[in-house]
PDB file of C-alpha atoms in Angstrom:
ATOM      1  CA  ASN A   1     114.789 -76.391 -91.286  1.00 54.00           C
ATOM      2  CA  ALA A   2     116.011 -77.323 -87.807  1.00 76.00           C
ATOM      3  CA  GLY A   3     112.764 -76.293 -86.066  1.00 93.00           C
ATOM      4  CA  VAL A   4     110.092 -78.462 -84.473  1.00 96.00           C
ATOM      5  CA  MET A   5     108.019 -80.136 -87.150  1.00 97.00           C
ATOM      6  CA  GLN A   6     104.446 -81.252 -86.845  1.00 98.00           C
ATOM      7  CA  ASN A   7     102.177 -82.982 -89.274  1.00 97.00           C
ATOM      8  CA  PRO A   8      99.580 -82.853 -90.481  1.00 98.00           C
ATOM      9  CA  ARG A   9      98.984 -79.132 -90.100  1.00 97.00           C
ATOM     10  CA  HIS A  10      95.236 -79.603 -90.477  1.00 98.00           C
ATOM     11  CA  LEU A  11      93.303 -82.767 -89.769  1.00 98.00           C
ATOM     12  CA  VAL A  12      89.566 -83.363 -90.185  1.00 98.00           C
ATOM     13  CA  ARG A  13      88.012 -86.401 -88.544  1.00 98.00           C
ATOM     14  CA  ARG A  14      84.450 -87.565 -88.145  1.00 98.00           C
ATOM     15  CA  ARG A  15      83.201 -88.459 -84.709  1.00 98.00           C
ATOM     16  CA  GLY A  16      84.393 -91.911 -83.685  1.00 98.00           C
ATOM     17  CA  GLN A  17      87.462 -91.934 -85.909  1.00 98.00           C
ATOM     18  CA  GLU A  18      91.064 -91.946 -84.722  1.00 98.00           C
ATOM     19  CA  ALA A  19      93.429 -88.984 -84.995  1.00 98.00           C
ATOM     20  CA  ARG A  20      97.208 -89.381 -85.091  1.00 98.00           C
ATOM     21  CA  LEU A  21      99.371 -86.313 -84.675  1.00 98.00           C
ATOM     22  CA  ARG A  22     103.091 -86.445 -85.278  1.00 98.00           C
ATOM     23  CA  CYS A  23     105.949 -84.336 -83.896  1.00 98.00           C
ATOM     24  CA  SER A  24     109.630 -84.309 -84.696  1.00 97.00           C
ATOM     25  CA  PRO A  25     111.651 -82.296 -82.170  1.00 95.00           C
ATOM     26  CA  MET A  26     114.245 -79.708 -82.992  1.00 93.00           C
ATOM     27  CA  LYS A  27     117.625 -81.185 -83.914  1.00 90.00           C
ATOM     28  CA  GLY A  28     119.550 -82.027 -80.776  1.00 86.00           C
ATOM     29  CA  HIS A  29     116.447 -82.026 -78.563  1.00 89.00           C
ATOM     30  CA  SER A  30     115.228 -85.183 -76.884  1.00 89.00           C
ATOM     31  CA  HIS A  31     112.439 -83.770 -74.701  1.00 92.00           C
ATOM     32  CA  VAL A  32     108.991 -83.484 -76.213  1.00 94.00           C
ATOM     33  CA  TYR A  33     105.888 -81.866 -74.752  1.00 95.00           C
ATOM     34  CA  TRP A  34     102.336 -81.818 -76.063  1.00 97.00           C
ATOM     35  CA  TYR A  35      99.866 -78.983 -75.383  1.00 96.00           C
ATOM     36  CA  ARG A  36      96.264 -78.389 -76.370  1.00 97.00           C
ATOM     37  CA  GLN A  37      94.729 -75.004 -77.033  1.00 95.00           C
ATOM     38  CA  LEU A  38      90.967 -74.867 -77.231  1.00 90.00           C
ATOM     39  CA  PRO A  39      89.360 -71.923 -79.037  1.00 80.00           C
ATOM     40  CA  GLU A  40      89.605 -68.740 -76.923  1.00 75.00           C
ATOM     41  CA  GLU A  41      91.437 -70.631 -74.185  1.00 80.00           C
ATOM     42  CA  GLY A  42      95.008 -70.881 -72.985  1.00 84.00           C
ATOM     43  CA  LEU A  43      97.593 -73.527 -73.593  1.00 92.00           C
ATOM     44  CA  LYS A  44      97.147 -76.635 -71.463  1.00 93.00           C
ATOM     45  CA  PHE A  45      99.927 -79.117 -70.820  1.00 93.00           C
ATOM     46  CA  MET A  46      99.115 -82.681 -71.767  1.00 96.00           C
ATOM     47  CA  VAL A  47     102.218 -84.853 -71.594  1.00 96.00           C
ATOM     48  CA  TYR A  48     105.992 -84.776 -71.392  1.00 94.00           C
ATOM     49  CA  LEU A  49     108.091 -87.503 -73.008  1.00 94.00           C
ATOM     50  CA  GLN A  50     111.678 -88.464 -73.544  1.00 92.00           C
ATOM     51  CA  LYS A  51     112.774 -91.219 -75.867  1.00 89.00           C
ATOM     52  CA  GLU A  52     110.782 -94.347 -75.010  1.00 89.00           C
ATOM     53  CA  ASN A  53     109.595 -92.838 -71.706  1.00 93.00           C
ATOM     54  CA  ILE A  54     106.600 -90.925 -70.521  1.00 95.00           C
ATOM     55  CA  ILE A  55     107.873 -88.543 -67.838  1.00 92.00           C
ATOM     56  CA  ASP A  56     104.685 -86.673 -66.933  1.00 92.00           C
ATOM     57  CA  GLU A  57     101.198 -87.395 -68.283  1.00 95.00           C
ATOM     58  CA  SER A  58      99.268 -85.492 -65.648  1.00 93.00           C
ATOM     59  CA  GLY A  59      97.484 -83.362 -68.228  1.00 93.00           C
ATOM     60  CA  MET A  60      96.299 -86.210 -70.440  1.00 96.00           C
ATOM     61  CA  PRO A  61      92.612 -87.117 -70.330  1.00 94.00           C
ATOM     62  CA  LYS A  62      92.227 -90.545 -68.761  1.00 91.00           C
ATOM     63  CA  GLU A  63      90.521 -92.104 -71.734  1.00 95.00           C
ATOM     64  CA  ARG A  64      91.027 -92.121 -75.491  1.00 98.00           C
ATOM     65  CA  PHE A  65      94.331 -90.185 -75.450  1.00 98.00           C
ATOM     66  CA  SER A  66      97.790 -91.711 -75.575  1.00 97.00           C
ATOM     67  CA  ALA A  67     101.270 -90.553 -76.503  1.00 98.00           C
ATOM     68  CA  GLU A  68     104.547 -92.170 -77.385  1.00 97.00           C
ATOM     69  CA  PHE A  69     108.036 -91.160 -78.369  1.00 96.00           C
ATOM     70  CA  PRO A  70     109.755 -94.237 -79.796  1.00 94.00           C
ATOM     71  CA  LYS A  71     113.487 -94.770 -80.083  1.00 91.00           C
ATOM     72  CA  GLU A  72     113.242 -94.085 -83.799  1.00 91.00           C
ATOM     73  CA  GLY A  73     110.818 -91.716 -85.417  1.00 93.00           C
ATOM     74  CA  PRO A  74     108.572 -88.894 -84.299  1.00 96.00           C
ATOM     75  CA  SER A  75     106.481 -88.543 -81.186  1.00 97.00           C
ATOM     76  CA  ILE A  76     102.834 -89.507 -81.764  1.00 98.00           C
ATOM     77  CA  LEU A  77      99.766 -88.176 -79.994  1.00 98.00           C
ATOM     78  CA  ARG A  78      96.874 -90.522 -80.590  1.00 98.00           C
ATOM     79  CA  ILE A  79      93.233 -89.725 -79.972  1.00 98.00           C
ATOM     80  CA  GLN A  80      90.802 -92.604 -80.314  1.00 98.00           C
ATOM     81  CA  GLN A  81      87.073 -92.255 -81.005  1.00 98.00           C
ATOM     82  CA  VAL A  82      87.265 -88.492 -81.366  1.00 98.00           C
ATOM     83  CA  VAL A  83      84.408 -86.294 -80.219  1.00 97.00           C
ATOM     84  CA  ARG A  84      83.534 -82.696 -81.156  1.00 95.00           C
ATOM     85  CA  GLY A  85      85.114 -81.446 -77.935  1.00 94.00           C
ATOM     86  CA  ASP A  86      88.506 -82.682 -79.150  1.00 96.00           C
ATOM     87  CA  SER A  87      88.525 -79.975 -81.841  1.00 96.00           C
ATOM     88  CA  ALA A  88      91.467 -77.793 -80.930  1.00 97.00           C
ATOM     89  CA  ALA A  89      94.997 -76.820 -81.862  1.00 97.00           C
ATOM     90  CA  TYR A  90      97.558 -79.334 -80.657  1.00 98.00           C
ATOM     91  CA  PHE A  91     101.062 -78.032 -80.245  1.00 98.00           C
ATOM     92  CA  CYS A  92     104.256 -79.924 -79.715  1.00 97.00           C
ATOM     93  CA  ALA A  93     107.308 -78.346 -78.112  1.00 95.00           C
ATOM     94  CA  SER A  94     110.837 -79.587 -77.554  1.00 93.00           C
ATOM     95  CA  SER A  95     113.746 -78.732 -75.330  1.00 91.00           C
ATOM     96  CA  SER A  96     117.373 -79.797 -75.114  1.00 86.00           C
ATOM     97  CA  ASP A  97     119.093 -82.109 -72.649  1.00 72.00           C
ATOM     98  CA  LEU A  98     121.070 -79.271 -71.101  1.00 65.00           C
ATOM     99  CA  ARG A  99     120.037 -78.699 -67.524  1.00 58.00           C
ATOM    100  CA  ALA A 100     120.707 -75.011 -67.989  1.00 50.00           C
ATOM    101  CA  SER A 101     118.094 -74.700 -70.674  1.00 59.00           C
ATOM    102  CA  TYR A 102     114.447 -75.346 -69.938  1.00 78.00           C
ATOM    103  CA  GLU A 103     113.384 -73.310 -72.917  1.00 89.00           C
ATOM    104  CA  GLN A 104     110.722 -74.985 -74.963  1.00 92.00           C
ATOM    105  CA  TYR A 105     110.322 -74.286 -78.680  1.00 94.00           C
ATOM    106  CA  PHE A 106     106.992 -74.883 -80.343  1.00 96.00           C
ATOM    107  CA  GLY A 107     106.085 -76.427 -83.643  1.00 97.00           C
ATOM    108  CA  PRO A 108     103.464 -74.946 -85.977  1.00 97.00           C
ATOM    109  CA  GLY A 109     100.675 -77.056 -84.481  1.00 98.00           C
ATOM    110  CA  THR A 110      98.025 -79.407 -85.820  1.00 98.00           C
ATOM    111  CA  ARG A 111      94.506 -77.987 -86.093  1.00 97.00           C
ATOM    112  CA  LEU A 112      92.092 -80.841 -85.466  1.00 97.00           C
ATOM    113  CA  THR A 113      88.497 -80.459 -86.545  1.00 97.00           C
ATOM    114  CA  VAL A 114      85.973 -83.103 -85.575  1.00 97.00           C
ATOM    115  CA  THR A 115      82.800 -83.105 -87.643  1.00 97.00           C
TER     116      THR A 115
ATOM    117  CA  GLN B   1      96.182 -76.090 -58.325  1.00 70.00           C
ATOM    118  CA  LYS B   2      99.244 -74.353 -59.695  1.00 74.00           C
ATOM    119  CA  GLU B   3      98.181 -71.238 -61.573  1.00 90.00           C
ATOM    120  CA  VAL B   4      99.537 -68.424 -63.638  1.00 94.00           C
ATOM    121  CA  GLU B   5      97.381 -65.328 -63.852  1.00 94.00           C
ATOM    122  CA  GLN B   6      97.441 -62.620 -66.483  1.00 93.00           C
ATOM    123  CA  ASN B   7      95.111 -59.764 -67.341  1.00 84.00           C
ATOM    124  CA  SER B   8      93.348 -60.863 -70.488  1.00 76.00           C
ATOM    125  CA  GLY B   9      93.231 -57.355 -71.883  1.00 82.00           C
ATOM    126  CA  PRO B  10      92.994 -56.233 -74.530  1.00 91.00           C
ATOM    127  CA  LEU B  11      95.779 -53.790 -73.752  1.00 95.00           C
ATOM    128  CA  SER B  12      95.901 -50.989 -76.239  1.00 96.00           C
ATOM    129  CA  VAL B  13      98.912 -48.668 -76.548  1.00 97.00           C
ATOM    130  CA  PRO B  14      99.913 -46.107 -79.195  1.00 97.00           C
ATOM    131  CA  GLU B  15     102.844 -46.787 -81.474  1.00 97.00           C
ATOM    132  CA  GLY B  16     106.114 -45.823 -79.825  1.00 97.00           C
ATOM    133  CA  ALA B  17     104.800 -46.198 -76.285  1.00 97.00           C
ATOM    134  CA  ILE B  18     105.871 -48.687 -73.616  1.00 97.00           C
ATOM    135  CA  ALA B  19     103.625 -51.702 -73.209  1.00 97.00           C
ATOM    136  CA  SER B  20     103.612 -53.319 -69.773  1.00 96.00           C
ATOM    137  CA  LEU B  21     102.409 -56.876 -69.368  1.00 97.00           C
ATOM    138  CA  ASN B  22     102.043 -58.494 -65.951  1.00 96.00           C
ATOM    139  CA  CYS B  23     101.801 -61.986 -64.593  1.00 96.00           C
ATOM    140  CA  THR B  24     101.547 -63.641 -61.173  1.00 96.00           C
ATOM    141  CA  TYR B  25     102.109 -67.273 -60.298  1.00 95.00           C
ATOM    142  CA  SER B  26     101.034 -69.401 -57.368  1.00 93.00           C
ATOM    143  CA  ASP B  27     103.741 -72.101 -57.181  1.00 89.00           C
ATOM    144  CA  ARG B  28     106.695 -70.854 -55.116  1.00 89.00           C
ATOM    145  CA  GLY B  29     108.663 -73.838 -56.402  1.00 87.00           C
ATOM    146  CA  SER B  30     108.696 -72.420 -59.924  1.00 89.00           C
ATOM    147  CA  GLN B  31     112.264 -71.681 -60.986  1.00 88.00           C
ATOM    148  CA  SER B  32     112.028 -70.593 -64.605  1.00 92.00           C
ATOM    149  CA  PHE B  33     109.767 -68.091 -66.301  1.00 95.00           C
ATOM    150  CA  PHE B  34     109.066 -67.401 -69.913  1.00 96.00           C
ATOM    151  CA  TRP B  35     107.262 -64.985 -72.177  1.00 97.00           C
ATOM    152  CA  TYR B  36     105.843 -66.213 -75.464  1.00 97.00           C
ATOM    153  CA  ARG B  37     104.256 -64.227 -78.253  1.00 98.00           C
ATOM    154  CA  GLN B  38     101.426 -65.797 -80.224  1.00 96.00           C
ATOM    155  CA  TYR B  39      99.980 -64.232 -83.342  1.00 96.00           C
ATOM    156  CA  SER B  40      96.429 -65.193 -84.218  1.00 93.00           C
ATOM    157  CA  GLY B  41      96.338 -68.653 -85.778  1.00 92.00           C
ATOM    158  CA  LYS B  42     100.037 -69.267 -85.140  1.00 95.00           C
ATOM    159  CA  SER B  43     102.113 -71.152 -82.598  1.00 96.00           C
ATOM    160  CA  PRO B  44     103.729 -69.572 -79.517  1.00 96.00           C
ATOM    161  CA  GLU B  45     107.160 -68.049 -80.103  1.00 97.00           C
ATOM    162  CA  LEU B  46     109.612 -67.766 -77.215  1.00 95.00           C
ATOM    163  CA  ILE B  47     110.746 -64.185 -76.757  1.00 96.00           C
ATOM    164  CA  MET B  48     112.183 -64.027 -73.240  1.00 96.00           C
ATOM    165  CA  SER B  49     113.283 -66.345 -70.460  1.00 94.00           C
ATOM    166  CA  ILE B  50     114.245 -65.295 -66.929  1.00 95.00           C
ATOM    167  CA  TYR B  51     115.541 -67.380 -64.076  1.00 92.00           C
ATOM    168  CA  SER B  52     116.698 -65.021 -61.330  1.00 92.00           C
ATOM    169  CA  ASN B  53     115.316 -61.947 -59.588  1.00 95.00           C
ATOM    170  CA  GLY B  54     115.811 -58.639 -61.351  1.00 95.00           C
ATOM    171  CA  ASP B  55     115.674 -57.416 -64.897  1.00 96.00           C
ATOM    172  CA  LYS B  56     116.751 -59.020 -68.159  1.00 96.00           C
ATOM    173  CA  GLU B  57     116.929 -56.934 -71.292  1.00 97.00           C
ATOM    174  CA  ASP B  58     116.938 -58.118 -74.895  1.00 96.00           C
ATOM    175  CA  GLY B  59     116.531 -55.371 -77.490  1.00 96.00           C
ATOM    176  CA  ARG B  60     113.199 -53.651 -76.940  1.00 97.00           C
ATOM    177  CA  PHE B  61     112.083 -56.272 -74.431  1.00 97.00           C
ATOM    178  CA  THR B  62     112.737 -56.284 -70.687  1.00 98.00           C
ATOM    179  CA  ALA B  63     111.586 -59.086 -68.416  1.00 97.00           C
ATOM    180  CA  GLN B  64     111.381 -58.517 -64.660  1.00 97.00           C
ATOM    181  CA  LEU B  65     111.137 -61.181 -61.995  1.00 97.00           C
ATOM    182  CA  ASN B  66     110.311 -60.803 -58.308  1.00 96.00           C
ATOM    183  CA  LYS B  67     110.141 -64.213 -56.667  1.00 94.00           C
ATOM    184  CA  ALA B  68     109.190 -62.838 -53.261  1.00 94.00           C
ATOM    185  CA  SER B  69     106.067 -61.256 -54.788  1.00 95.00           C
ATOM    186  CA  GLN B  70     105.632 -64.138 -57.293  1.00 95.00           C
ATOM    187  CA  TYR B  71     105.450 -61.583 -60.058  1.00 95.00           C
ATOM    188  CA  VAL B  72     106.779 -61.498 -63.599  1.00 97.00           C
ATOM    189  CA  SER B  73     106.453 -58.677 -66.081  1.00 97.00           C
ATOM    190  CA  LEU B  74     107.376 -57.880 -69.642  1.00 97.00           C
ATOM    191  CA  LEU B  75     108.043 -54.359 -70.896  1.00 97.00           C
ATOM    192  CA  ILE B  76     108.060 -53.653 -74.613  1.00 98.00           C
ATOM    193  CA  ARG B  77     109.676 -50.319 -75.453  1.00 98.00           C
ATOM    194  CA  ASP B  78     108.946 -48.368 -78.628  1.00 98.00           C
ATOM    195  CA  SER B  79     105.952 -50.580 -79.353  1.00 98.00           C
ATOM    196  CA  GLN B  80     105.245 -51.270 -83.011  1.00 97.00           C
ATOM    197  CA  PRO B  81     102.053 -52.418 -84.757  1.00 97.00           C
ATOM    198  CA  SER B  82     103.859 -55.680 -85.457  1.00 97.00           C
ATOM    199  CA  ASP B  83     103.974 -56.281 -81.701  1.00 97.00           C
ATOM    200  CA  SER B  84     100.193 -56.695 -81.721  1.00 97.00           C
ATOM    201  CA  ALA B  85      99.663 -60.269 -80.532  1.00 97.00           C
ATOM    202  CA  THR B  86      98.750 -62.301 -77.487  1.00 95.00           C
ATOM    203  CA  TYR B  87     101.544 -62.557 -74.919  1.00 97.00           C
ATOM    204  CA  LEU B  88     101.695 -65.701 -72.830  1.00 96.00           C
ATOM    205  CA  CYS B  89     103.448 -65.902 -69.460  1.00 96.00           C
ATOM    206  CA  ALA B  90     104.644 -69.330 -68.386  1.00 95.00           C
ATOM    207  CA  ALA B  91     106.144 -70.654 -65.162  1.00 93.00           C
ATOM    208  CA  GLN B  92     108.086 -73.904 -64.882  1.00 88.00           C
ATOM    209  CA  GLY B  93     108.474 -76.077 -61.833  1.00 72.00           C
ATOM    210  CA  GLY B  94     108.503 -79.263 -63.801  1.00 69.00           C
ATOM    211  CA  LYS B  95     106.025 -78.727 -66.613  1.00 81.00           C
ATOM    212  CA  LEU B  96     105.179 -75.353 -68.090  1.00 87.00           C
ATOM    213  CA  ILE B  97     102.041 -73.719 -66.737  1.00 91.00           C
ATOM    214  CA  PHE B  98     100.698 -70.977 -69.010  1.00 93.00           C
ATOM    215  CA  GLY B  99      98.580 -67.988 -68.208  1.00 93.00           C
ATOM    216  CA  GLN B 100      95.546 -67.190 -70.316  1.00 92.00           C
ATOM    217  CA  GLY B 101      97.492 -64.583 -72.248  1.00 93.00           C
ATOM    218  CA  THR B 102      97.206 -60.815 -72.623  1.00 95.00           C
ATOM    219  CA  GLU B 103      96.116 -59.470 -75.965  1.00 94.00           C
ATOM    220  CA  LEU B 104      98.195 -56.443 -76.958  1.00 96.00           C
ATOM    221  CA  SER B 105      97.085 -53.997 -79.639  1.00 97.00           C
ATOM    222  CA  VAL B 106      99.530 -51.310 -80.818  1.00 97.00           C
ATOM    223  CA  LYS B 107      97.746 -48.527 -82.676  1.00 96.00           C
ATOM    224  CA  PRO B 108      99.595 -46.638 -85.422  1.00 93.00           C
TER     225      PRO B 108
END
């Protein structure tokens, strides 16, 4: 399967715990984007990363949220001290290096539930 | 604030009809535009991309772009019940900005 992979698909955390969401981009893609979709709301951009670099984090909440895309391994979105309002679907997308292609392909998402 | 606006719907069309979905965007610097389809509980699926003014056709789908009017549309010909989903319009001038989505229901 050469598509974008995310895990876990479902994650339940109690308030105050940490959530770690992982994303492996499509083969040949080195650009990773994270989006959040709250129930009955649209997709909201969070952060854009390339290997070892954060390119745009303008959509990231200022506290508790962080993201990385190390040289080796998947991209990680980390949410510390989760609150009920963090319950949402978190999607990762990837795109290629080619300037001609800005098309982003989405993974299946991680559904986070905070109890 | 850069925005992408869509009618939330629901838009209901009979099977076999043409479904017309519309979108406007506020950022004149946006260069690339995309339509995604999202079934309930699933992730967005890219169905069309358009970069220049005019029409782009792919099977039953036609995307139209008018940069002067800051307007993007998606036509679905011969609509099928399996087309029932939420359609998301996105504009890119850097990051992707998504509209709220239009829910389409195709009635058999």
